[in-house]
Backbone as numpy.savetxt, mean C-alpha at the origin, in Angstrom:
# Nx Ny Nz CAx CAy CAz Cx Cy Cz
9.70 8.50 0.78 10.27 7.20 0.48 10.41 7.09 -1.03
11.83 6.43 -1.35 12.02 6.16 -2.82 11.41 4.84 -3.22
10.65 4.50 -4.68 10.50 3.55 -4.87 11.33 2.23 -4.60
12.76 2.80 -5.07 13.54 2.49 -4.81 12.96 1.07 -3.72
13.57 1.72 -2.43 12.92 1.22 -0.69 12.13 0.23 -0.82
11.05 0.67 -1.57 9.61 -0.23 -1.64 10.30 -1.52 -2.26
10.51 -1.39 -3.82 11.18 -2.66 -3.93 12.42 -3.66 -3.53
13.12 -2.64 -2.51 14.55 -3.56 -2.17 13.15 -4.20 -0.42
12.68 -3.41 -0.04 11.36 -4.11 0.59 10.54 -5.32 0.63
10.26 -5.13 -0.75 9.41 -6.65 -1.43 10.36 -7.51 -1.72
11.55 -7.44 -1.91 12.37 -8.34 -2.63 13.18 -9.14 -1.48
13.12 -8.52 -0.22 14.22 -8.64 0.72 14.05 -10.02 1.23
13.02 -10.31 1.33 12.51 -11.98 1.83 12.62 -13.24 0.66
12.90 -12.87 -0.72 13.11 -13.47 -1.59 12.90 -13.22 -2.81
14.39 -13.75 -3.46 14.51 -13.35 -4.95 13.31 -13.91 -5.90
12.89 -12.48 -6.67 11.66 -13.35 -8.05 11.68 -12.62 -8.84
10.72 -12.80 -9.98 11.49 -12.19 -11.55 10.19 -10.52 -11.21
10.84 -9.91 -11.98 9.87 -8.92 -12.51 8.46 -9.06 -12.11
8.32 -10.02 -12.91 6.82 -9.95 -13.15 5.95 -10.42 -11.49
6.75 -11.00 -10.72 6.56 -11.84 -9.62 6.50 -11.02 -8.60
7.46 -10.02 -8.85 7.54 -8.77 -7.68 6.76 -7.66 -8.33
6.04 -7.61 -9.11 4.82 -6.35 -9.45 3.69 -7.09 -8.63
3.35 -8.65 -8.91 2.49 -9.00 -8.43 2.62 -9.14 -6.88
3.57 -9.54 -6.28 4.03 -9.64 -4.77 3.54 -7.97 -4.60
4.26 -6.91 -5.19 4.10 -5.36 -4.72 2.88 -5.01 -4.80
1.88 -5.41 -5.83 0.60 -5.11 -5.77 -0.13 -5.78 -4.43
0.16 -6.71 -3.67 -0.34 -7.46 -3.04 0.66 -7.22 -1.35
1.09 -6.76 -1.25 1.85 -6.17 0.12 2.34 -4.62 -0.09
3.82 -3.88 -0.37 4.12 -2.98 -0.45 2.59 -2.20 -1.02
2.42 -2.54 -2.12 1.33 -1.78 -3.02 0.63 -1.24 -2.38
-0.07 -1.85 -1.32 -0.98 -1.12 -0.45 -1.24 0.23 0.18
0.33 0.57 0.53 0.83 1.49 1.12 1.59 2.47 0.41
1.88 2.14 -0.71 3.37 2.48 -1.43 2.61 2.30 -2.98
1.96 2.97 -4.45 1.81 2.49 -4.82 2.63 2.97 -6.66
2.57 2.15 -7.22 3.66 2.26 -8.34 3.01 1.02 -9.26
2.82 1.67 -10.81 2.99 1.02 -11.81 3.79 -0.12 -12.28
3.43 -0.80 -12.94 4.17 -2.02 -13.11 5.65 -1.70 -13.92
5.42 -0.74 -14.80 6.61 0.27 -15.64 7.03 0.86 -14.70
6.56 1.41 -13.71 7.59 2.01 -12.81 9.10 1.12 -12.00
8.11 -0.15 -11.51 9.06 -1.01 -10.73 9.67 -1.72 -12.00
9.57 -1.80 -12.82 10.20 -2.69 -14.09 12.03 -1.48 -14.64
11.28 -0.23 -14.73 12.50 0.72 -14.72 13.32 1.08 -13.60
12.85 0.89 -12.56 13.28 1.07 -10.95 14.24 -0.22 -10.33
13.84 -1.40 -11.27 14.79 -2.44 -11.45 16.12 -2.31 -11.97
15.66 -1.49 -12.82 16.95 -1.38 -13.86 18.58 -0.55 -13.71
17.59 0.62 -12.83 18.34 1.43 -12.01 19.00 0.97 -10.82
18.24 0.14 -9.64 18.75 -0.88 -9.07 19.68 -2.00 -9.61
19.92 -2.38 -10.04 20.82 -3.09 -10.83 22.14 -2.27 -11.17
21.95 -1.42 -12.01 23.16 -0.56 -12.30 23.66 -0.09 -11.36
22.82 0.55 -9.98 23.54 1.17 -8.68 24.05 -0.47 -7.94
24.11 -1.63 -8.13 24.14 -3.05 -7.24 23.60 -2.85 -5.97
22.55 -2.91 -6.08 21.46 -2.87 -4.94 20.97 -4.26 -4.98
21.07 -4.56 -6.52 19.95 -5.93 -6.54 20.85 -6.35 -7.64
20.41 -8.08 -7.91 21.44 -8.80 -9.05 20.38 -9.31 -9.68
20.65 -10.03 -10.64 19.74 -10.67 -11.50 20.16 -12.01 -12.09
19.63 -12.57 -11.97 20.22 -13.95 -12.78 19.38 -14.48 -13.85
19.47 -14.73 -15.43 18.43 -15.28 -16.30 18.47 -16.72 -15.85
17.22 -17.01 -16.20 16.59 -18.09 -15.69 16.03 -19.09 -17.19
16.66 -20.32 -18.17 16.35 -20.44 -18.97 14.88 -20.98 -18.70
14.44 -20.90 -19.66 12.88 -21.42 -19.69 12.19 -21.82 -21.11
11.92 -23.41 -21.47 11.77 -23.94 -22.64 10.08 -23.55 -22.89
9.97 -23.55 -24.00 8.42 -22.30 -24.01 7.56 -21.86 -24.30
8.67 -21.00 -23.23 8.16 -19.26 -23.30 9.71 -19.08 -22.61
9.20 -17.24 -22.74 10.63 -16.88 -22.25 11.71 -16.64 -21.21
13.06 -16.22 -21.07 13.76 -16.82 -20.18 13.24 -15.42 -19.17
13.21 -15.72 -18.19 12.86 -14.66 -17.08 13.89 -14.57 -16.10
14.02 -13.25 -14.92 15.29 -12.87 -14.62 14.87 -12.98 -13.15
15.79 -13.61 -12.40 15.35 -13.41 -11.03 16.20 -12.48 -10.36
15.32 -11.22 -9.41 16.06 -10.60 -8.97 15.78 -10.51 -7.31
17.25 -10.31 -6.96 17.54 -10.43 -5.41 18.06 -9.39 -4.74
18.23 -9.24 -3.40 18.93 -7.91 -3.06 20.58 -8.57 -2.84
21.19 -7.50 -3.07 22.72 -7.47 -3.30 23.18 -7.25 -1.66
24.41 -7.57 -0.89 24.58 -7.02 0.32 24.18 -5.51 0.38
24.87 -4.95 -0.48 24.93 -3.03 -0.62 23.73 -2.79 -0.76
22.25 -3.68 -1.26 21.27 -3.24 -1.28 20.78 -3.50 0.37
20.92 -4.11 0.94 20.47 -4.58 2.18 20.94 -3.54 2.94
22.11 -3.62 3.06 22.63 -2.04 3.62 22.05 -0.59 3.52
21.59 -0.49 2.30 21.42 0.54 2.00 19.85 0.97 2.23
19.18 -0.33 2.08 17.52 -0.22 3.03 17.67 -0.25 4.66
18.62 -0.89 5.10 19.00 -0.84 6.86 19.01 0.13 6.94
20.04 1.27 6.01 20.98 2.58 6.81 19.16 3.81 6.50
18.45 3.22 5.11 17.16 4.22 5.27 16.26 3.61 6.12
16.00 2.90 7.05 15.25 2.41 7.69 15.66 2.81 9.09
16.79 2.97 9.21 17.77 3.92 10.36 17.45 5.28 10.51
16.88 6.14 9.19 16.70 7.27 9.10 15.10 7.26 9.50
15.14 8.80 10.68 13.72 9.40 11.13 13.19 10.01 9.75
11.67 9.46 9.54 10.64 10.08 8.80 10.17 10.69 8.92
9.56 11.93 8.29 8.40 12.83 8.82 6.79 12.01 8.65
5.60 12.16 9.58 4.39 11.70 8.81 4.13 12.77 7.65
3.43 11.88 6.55 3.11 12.07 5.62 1.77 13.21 5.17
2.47 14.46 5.26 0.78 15.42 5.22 -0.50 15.04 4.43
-1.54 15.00 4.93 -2.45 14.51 4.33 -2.88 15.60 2.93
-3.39 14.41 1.89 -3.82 15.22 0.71 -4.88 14.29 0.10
-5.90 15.23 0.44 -7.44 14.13 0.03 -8.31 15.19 -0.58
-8.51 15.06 -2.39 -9.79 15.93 -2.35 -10.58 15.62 -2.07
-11.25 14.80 -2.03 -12.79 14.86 -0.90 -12.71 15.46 0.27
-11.93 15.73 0.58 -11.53 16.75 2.22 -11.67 18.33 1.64
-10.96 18.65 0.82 -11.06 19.62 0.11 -12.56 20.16 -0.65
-13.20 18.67 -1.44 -14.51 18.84 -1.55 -15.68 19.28 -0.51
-15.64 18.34 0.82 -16.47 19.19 2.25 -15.79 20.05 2.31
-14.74 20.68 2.49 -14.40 21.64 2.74 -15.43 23.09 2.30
-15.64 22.88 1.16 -16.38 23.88 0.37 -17.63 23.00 0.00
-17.95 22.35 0.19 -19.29 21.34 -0.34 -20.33 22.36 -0.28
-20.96 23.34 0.78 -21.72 24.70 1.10 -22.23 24.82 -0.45
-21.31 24.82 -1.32 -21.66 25.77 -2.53 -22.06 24.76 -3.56
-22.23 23.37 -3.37 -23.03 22.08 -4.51 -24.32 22.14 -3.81
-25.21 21.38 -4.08 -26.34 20.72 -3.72 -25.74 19.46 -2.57
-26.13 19.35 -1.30 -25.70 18.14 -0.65 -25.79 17.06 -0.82
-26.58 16.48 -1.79 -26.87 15.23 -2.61 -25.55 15.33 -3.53
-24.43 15.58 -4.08 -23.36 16.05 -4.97 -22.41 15.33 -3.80
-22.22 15.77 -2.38 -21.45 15.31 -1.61 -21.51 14.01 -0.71
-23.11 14.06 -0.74 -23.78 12.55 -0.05 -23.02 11.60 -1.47
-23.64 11.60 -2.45 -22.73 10.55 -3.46 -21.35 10.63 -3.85
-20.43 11.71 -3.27 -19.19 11.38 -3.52 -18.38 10.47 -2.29
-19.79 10.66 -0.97 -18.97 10.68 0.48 -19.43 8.72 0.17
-20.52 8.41 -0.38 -21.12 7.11 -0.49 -20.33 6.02 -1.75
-19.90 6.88 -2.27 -18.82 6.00 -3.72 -17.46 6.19 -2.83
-16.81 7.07 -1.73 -15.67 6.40 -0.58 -16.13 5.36 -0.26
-17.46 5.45 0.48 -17.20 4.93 1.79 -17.57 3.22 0.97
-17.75 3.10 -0.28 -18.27 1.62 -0.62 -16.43 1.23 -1.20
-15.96 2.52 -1.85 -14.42 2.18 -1.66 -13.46 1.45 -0.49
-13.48 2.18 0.57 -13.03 1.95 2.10 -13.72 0.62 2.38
-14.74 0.23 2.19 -15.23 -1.16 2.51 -15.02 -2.05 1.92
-14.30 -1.72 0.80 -13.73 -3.29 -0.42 -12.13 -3.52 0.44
-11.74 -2.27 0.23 -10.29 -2.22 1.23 -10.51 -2.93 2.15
-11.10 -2.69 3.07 -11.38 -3.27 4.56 -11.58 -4.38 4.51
-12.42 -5.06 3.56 -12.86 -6.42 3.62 -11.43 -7.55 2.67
-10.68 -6.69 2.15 -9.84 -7.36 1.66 -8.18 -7.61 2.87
-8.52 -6.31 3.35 -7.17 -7.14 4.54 -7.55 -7.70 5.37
-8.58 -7.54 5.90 -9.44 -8.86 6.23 -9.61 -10.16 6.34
-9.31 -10.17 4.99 -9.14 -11.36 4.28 -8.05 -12.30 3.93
-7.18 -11.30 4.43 -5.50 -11.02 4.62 -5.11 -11.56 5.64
-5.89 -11.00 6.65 -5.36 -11.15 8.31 -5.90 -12.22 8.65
-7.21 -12.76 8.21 -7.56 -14.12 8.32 -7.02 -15.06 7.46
-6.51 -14.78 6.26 -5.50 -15.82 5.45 -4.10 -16.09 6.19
-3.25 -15.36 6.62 -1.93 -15.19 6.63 -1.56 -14.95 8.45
-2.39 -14.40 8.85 -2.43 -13.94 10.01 -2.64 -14.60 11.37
-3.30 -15.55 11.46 -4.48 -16.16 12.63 -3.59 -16.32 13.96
-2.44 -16.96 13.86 -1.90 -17.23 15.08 -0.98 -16.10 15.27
-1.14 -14.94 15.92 -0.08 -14.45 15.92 1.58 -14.65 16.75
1.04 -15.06 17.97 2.24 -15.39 18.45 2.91 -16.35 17.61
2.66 -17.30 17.10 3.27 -18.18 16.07 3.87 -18.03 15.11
3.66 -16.59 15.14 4.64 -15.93 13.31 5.90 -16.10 13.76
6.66 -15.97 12.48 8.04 -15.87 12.36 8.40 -13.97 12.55
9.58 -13.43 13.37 9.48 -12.16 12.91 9.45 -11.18 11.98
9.52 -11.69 11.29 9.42 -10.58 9.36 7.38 -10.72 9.32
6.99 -11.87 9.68 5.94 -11.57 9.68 4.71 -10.92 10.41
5.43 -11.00 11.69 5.13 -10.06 12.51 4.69 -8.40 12.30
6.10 -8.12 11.21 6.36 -6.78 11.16 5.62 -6.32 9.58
5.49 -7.20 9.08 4.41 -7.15 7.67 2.91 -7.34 8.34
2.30 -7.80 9.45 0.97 -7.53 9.91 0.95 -6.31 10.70
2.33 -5.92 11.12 1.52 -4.31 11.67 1.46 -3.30 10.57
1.83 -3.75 9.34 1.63 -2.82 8.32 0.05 -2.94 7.63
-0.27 -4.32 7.75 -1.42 -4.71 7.33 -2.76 -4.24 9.26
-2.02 -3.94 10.18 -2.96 -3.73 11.34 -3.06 -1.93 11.02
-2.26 -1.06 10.50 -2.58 -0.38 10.10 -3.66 0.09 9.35
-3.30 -0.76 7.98 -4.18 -0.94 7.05 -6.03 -0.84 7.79
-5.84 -1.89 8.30 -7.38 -2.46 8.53 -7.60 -0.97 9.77
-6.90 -0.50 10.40 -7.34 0.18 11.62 -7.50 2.13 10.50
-6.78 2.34 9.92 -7.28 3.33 8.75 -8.39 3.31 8.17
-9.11 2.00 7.55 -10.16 1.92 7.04 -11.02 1.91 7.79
-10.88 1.41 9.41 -11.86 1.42 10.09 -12.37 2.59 10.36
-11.49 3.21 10.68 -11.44 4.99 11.23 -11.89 5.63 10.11
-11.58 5.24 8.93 -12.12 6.24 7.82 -13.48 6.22 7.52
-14.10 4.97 7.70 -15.59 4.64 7.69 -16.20 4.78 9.10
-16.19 4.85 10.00 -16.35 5.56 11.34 -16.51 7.03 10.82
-15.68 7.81 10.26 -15.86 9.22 9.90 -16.86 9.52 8.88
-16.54 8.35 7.74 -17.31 8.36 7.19 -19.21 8.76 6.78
-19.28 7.28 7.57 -20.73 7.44 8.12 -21.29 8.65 9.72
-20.62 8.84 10.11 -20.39 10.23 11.24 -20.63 11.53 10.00
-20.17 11.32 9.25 -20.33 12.63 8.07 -21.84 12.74 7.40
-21.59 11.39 6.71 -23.24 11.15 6.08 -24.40 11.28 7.06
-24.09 10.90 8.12 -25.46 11.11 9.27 -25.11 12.81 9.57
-24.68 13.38 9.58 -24.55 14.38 10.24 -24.94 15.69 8.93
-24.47 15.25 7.55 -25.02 16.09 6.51 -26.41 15.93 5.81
-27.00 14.65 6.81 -28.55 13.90 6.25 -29.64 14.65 7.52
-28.64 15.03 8.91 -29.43 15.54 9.79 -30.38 16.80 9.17
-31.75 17.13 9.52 -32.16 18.78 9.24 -31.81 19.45 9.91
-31.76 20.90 9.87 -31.41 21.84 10.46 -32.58 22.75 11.22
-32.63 22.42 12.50 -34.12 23.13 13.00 -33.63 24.79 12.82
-34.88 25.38 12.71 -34.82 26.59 12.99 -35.90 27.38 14.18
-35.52 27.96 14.48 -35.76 28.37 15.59 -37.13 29.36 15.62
């Protein structure tokens, strides 16, 4: 996926300036998709020049005038016709996978604290869409459909972290077990 995507994505439900859609992208797309604030700020720019997206200045007595940007028809189109297109899943690439992989050759206390600084990672995650799905979420039959289709991105979310801390702690108990000998 091009950044591109991500932001004609965030933007598609409504036009906002720059600064509005780093913070919207940090807080939905971001999750999944993630990109610097310079990234989507230059990725704008390029969007614009291809008319994917328009911009309108916005005066503002102050401080300064800020630009609101929207998707263009041709941008809408042009996220439909990639949203039309089959994806491959995404091969996984995790060094800590790579780290057990070979862990044999540290001290297991080296891998118990790298597997314990995830798994307190995975639990801030978890507790924050969470927090998500109980903010935004509660009734589901009651959503509108766009929102529908932004909580199975966020049911993802929460069902990844679950599974990852399920493995997680399955790992730590299982590298804390002794090893009888016979």
């Amino acid at each position: 996926m091009a950044l591109a995507h991500a932001i004609l994505s965030a933007l598609v439900d409504a036009p906002c300036s720059g600064y509005d859609l780093a913070k919207r992208f940090d807080g939905s797309v971001g999750f999944f998709w993630s990109a610097s604030h310079q990234q989507i700020y230059r990725e704008l720019s390029k969007l614009e020049d291809q008319g994917w997206i328009s911009s309108e200045t916005i005066l503002q007595t102050g401080r300064p005038d800020k630009r609101l940007y929207s998707v263009t028809d041709l941008g809408q189109q042009q996220l439909q016709e990639w949203i039309a297109q089959p994806c491959e899943p995404t091969p996984i690439k995790d060094d800590l996978l790579v780290k057990i992989f070979a862990g044999q050759i540290v001290p297991k206390q080296i891998i118990l604290a790298e597997l314990e600084h995830h798994q307190k990672a995975h639990l801030e995650k978890l507790s924050t869409y969470k927090e998500l799905e109980q903010g935004y979420f509660k009734n589901l039959q009651e959503l509108p459909e766009a929102a529908k289709f932004q909580y199975l991105t966020l049911l993802n979310g929460i069902t990844y972290e679950t599974n990852w801390l399920a493995w997680c702690n399955q790992t730590i108990e299982l590298l804390n077990q002794r090893v009888e000998k016979l």
